[in-house]
């Protein structure tokens, strides 16, 4: 396992390395998608990027106006 933790490479999802002393991926980009129903063909679900987490700072950015909530509405439900 020590050898695996030292690996550092570019993979299909981008740069891959682990935080020293853990099994956590370091500087992993995270993108948040929202389902906007089916595409015009009626077979494929349309996913739209509505946010991301900066891999260096951990800062979350969300485009709340791009989110489609249950009931096909763009206003968040009351909590």
PDB file of C-alpha atoms in Angstrom:
ATOM      1  CA  UNK A   1       0.000   0.000   0.000  1.00  0.00           C
ATOM      2  CA  UNK A   2       2.903   2.380   0.647  1.00  0.00           C
ATOM      3  CA  UNK A   3       3.899   2.185  -3.012  1.00  0.00           C
ATOM      4  CA  UNK A   4       0.356   2.978  -4.153  1.00  0.00           C
ATOM      5  CA  UNK A   5       0.207   6.029  -1.886  1.00  0.00           C
ATOM      6  CA  UNK A   6       3.332   7.427  -3.562  1.00  0.00           C
ATOM      7  CA  UNK A   7       1.900   7.204  -7.089  1.00  0.00           C
ATOM      8  CA  UNK A   8       1.498  10.448  -8.993  1.00  0.00           C
ATOM      9  CA  UNK A   9       0.200  10.405 -12.587  1.00  0.00           C
ATOM     10  CA  UNK A  10      -2.242  11.888 -15.089  1.00  0.00           C
ATOM     11  CA  UNK A  11      -5.254   9.628 -15.482  1.00  0.00           C
ATOM     12  CA  UNK A  12      -8.541   9.755 -17.376  1.00  0.00           C
ATOM     13  CA  UNK A  13      -9.989  12.107 -14.736  1.00  0.00           C
ATOM     14  CA  UNK A  14      -6.938  14.356 -14.497  1.00  0.00           C
ATOM     15  CA  UNK A  15      -3.982  14.491 -12.134  1.00  0.00           C
ATOM     16  CA  UNK A  16      -4.018  11.679  -9.554  1.00  0.00           C
ATOM     17  CA  UNK A  17      -2.072  11.708  -6.298  1.00  0.00           C
ATOM     18  CA  UNK A  18      -2.922  10.969  -2.675  1.00  0.00           C
ATOM     19  CA  UNK A  19      -2.732  13.156   0.418  1.00  0.00           C
ATOM     20  CA  UNK A  20       0.304  11.971   2.420  1.00  0.00           C
ATOM     21  CA  UNK A  21      -0.661   9.561   5.206  1.00  0.00           C
ATOM     22  CA  UNK A  22      -4.171   8.974   3.845  1.00  0.00           C
ATOM     23  CA  UNK A  23      -6.006   7.219   1.046  1.00  0.00           C
ATOM     24  CA  UNK A  24      -7.691  10.495   0.012  1.00  0.00           C
ATOM     25  CA  UNK A  25      -7.154  11.832  -3.480  1.00  0.00           C
ATOM     26  CA  UNK A  26      -5.315  15.166  -3.455  1.00  0.00           C
ATOM     27  CA  UNK A  27      -6.517  18.189  -5.410  1.00  0.00           C
ATOM     28  CA  UNK A  28      -9.386  16.312  -6.991  1.00  0.00           C
ATOM     29  CA  UNK A  29     -11.632  18.476  -9.151  1.00  0.00           C
ATOM     30  CA  UNK A  30     -15.332  18.045  -8.365  1.00  0.00           C
ATOM     31  CA  UNK A  31     -18.103  19.100 -10.724  1.00  0.00           C
ATOM     32  CA  UNK A  32     -21.787  19.058  -9.700  1.00  0.00           C
ATOM     33  CA  UNK A  33     -24.421  18.138 -12.277  1.00  0.00           C
ATOM     34  CA  UNK A  34     -28.211  18.518 -12.226  1.00  0.00           C
ATOM     35  CA  UNK A  35     -30.667  16.448 -14.271  1.00  0.00           C
ATOM     36  CA  UNK A  36     -32.723  18.628 -16.614  1.00  0.00           C
ATOM     37  CA  UNK A  37     -34.970  15.833 -17.837  1.00  0.00           C
ATOM     38  CA  UNK A  38     -34.651  14.004 -21.113  1.00  0.00           C
ATOM     39  CA  UNK A  39     -33.074  15.305 -24.281  1.00  0.00           C
ATOM     40  CA  UNK A  40     -35.320  15.764 -27.315  1.00  0.00           C
ATOM     41  CA  UNK A  41     -34.872  12.089 -28.272  1.00  0.00           C
ATOM     42  CA  UNK A  42     -36.642  11.098 -25.047  1.00  0.00           C
ATOM     43  CA  UNK A  43     -34.017   8.463 -24.329  1.00  0.00           C
ATOM     44  CA  UNK A  44     -30.997  10.266 -22.911  1.00  0.00           C
ATOM     45  CA  UNK A  45     -31.071  12.295 -19.696  1.00  0.00           C
ATOM     46  CA  UNK A  46     -29.688  15.821 -20.049  1.00  0.00           C
ATOM     47  CA  UNK A  47     -27.233  16.722 -17.276  1.00  0.00           C
ATOM     48  CA  UNK A  48     -26.114  20.332 -16.788  1.00  0.00           C
ATOM     49  CA  UNK A  49     -23.120  21.481 -14.754  1.00  0.00           C
ATOM     50  CA  UNK A  50     -24.404  23.656 -11.893  1.00  0.00           C
ATOM     51  CA  UNK A  51     -21.360  23.874  -9.659  1.00  0.00           C
ATOM     52  CA  UNK A  52     -17.826  22.895  -8.872  1.00  0.00           C
ATOM     53  CA  UNK A  53     -15.296  22.656  -6.081  1.00  0.00           C
ATOM     54  CA  UNK A  54     -11.919  24.273  -6.674  1.00  0.00           C
ATOM     55  CA  UNK A  55      -9.345  21.496  -6.184  1.00  0.00           C
ATOM     56  CA  UNK A  56      -6.752  23.840  -4.685  1.00  0.00           C
ATOM     57  CA  UNK A  57      -8.871  25.957  -2.329  1.00  0.00           C
ATOM     58  CA  UNK A  58     -11.876  23.708  -1.671  1.00  0.00           C
ATOM     59  CA  UNK A  59     -14.141  26.669  -2.550  1.00  0.00           C
ATOM     60  CA  UNK A  60     -17.643  25.599  -3.627  1.00  0.00           C
ATOM     61  CA  UNK A  61     -19.253  27.585  -6.451  1.00  0.00           C
ATOM     62  CA  UNK A  62     -22.906  26.926  -7.334  1.00  0.00           C
ATOM     63  CA  UNK A  63     -24.997  28.499 -10.092  1.00  0.00           C
ATOM     64  CA  UNK A  64     -28.317  28.297  -8.241  1.00  0.00           C
ATOM     65  CA  UNK A  65     -30.188  29.726 -11.228  1.00  0.00           C
ATOM     66  CA  UNK A  66     -29.184  26.716 -13.325  1.00  0.00           C
ATOM     67  CA  UNK A  67     -30.678  24.152 -10.917  1.00  0.00           C
ATOM     68  CA  UNK A  68     -33.951  22.489 -11.893  1.00  0.00           C
ATOM     69  CA  UNK A  69     -35.749  21.258  -8.760  1.00  0.00           C
ATOM     70  CA  UNK A  70     -38.355  18.474  -8.472  1.00  0.00           C
ATOM     71  CA  UNK A  71     -41.543  19.560 -10.189  1.00  0.00           C
ATOM     72  CA  UNK A  72     -39.453  21.090 -12.996  1.00  0.00           C
ATOM     73  CA  UNK A  73     -39.136  24.430 -11.173  1.00  0.00           C
ATOM     74  CA  UNK A  74     -36.119  26.717 -10.812  1.00  0.00           C
ATOM     75  CA  UNK A  75     -37.042  28.042  -7.363  1.00  0.00           C
ATOM     76  CA  UNK A  76     -35.671  26.012  -4.448  1.00  0.00           C
ATOM     77  CA  UNK A  77     -38.345  24.412  -2.249  1.00  0.00           C
ATOM     78  CA  UNK A  78     -38.965  25.934   1.184  1.00  0.00           C
ATOM     79  CA  UNK A  79     -37.077  24.246   3.958  1.00  0.00           C
TER      80      UNK A  79
END
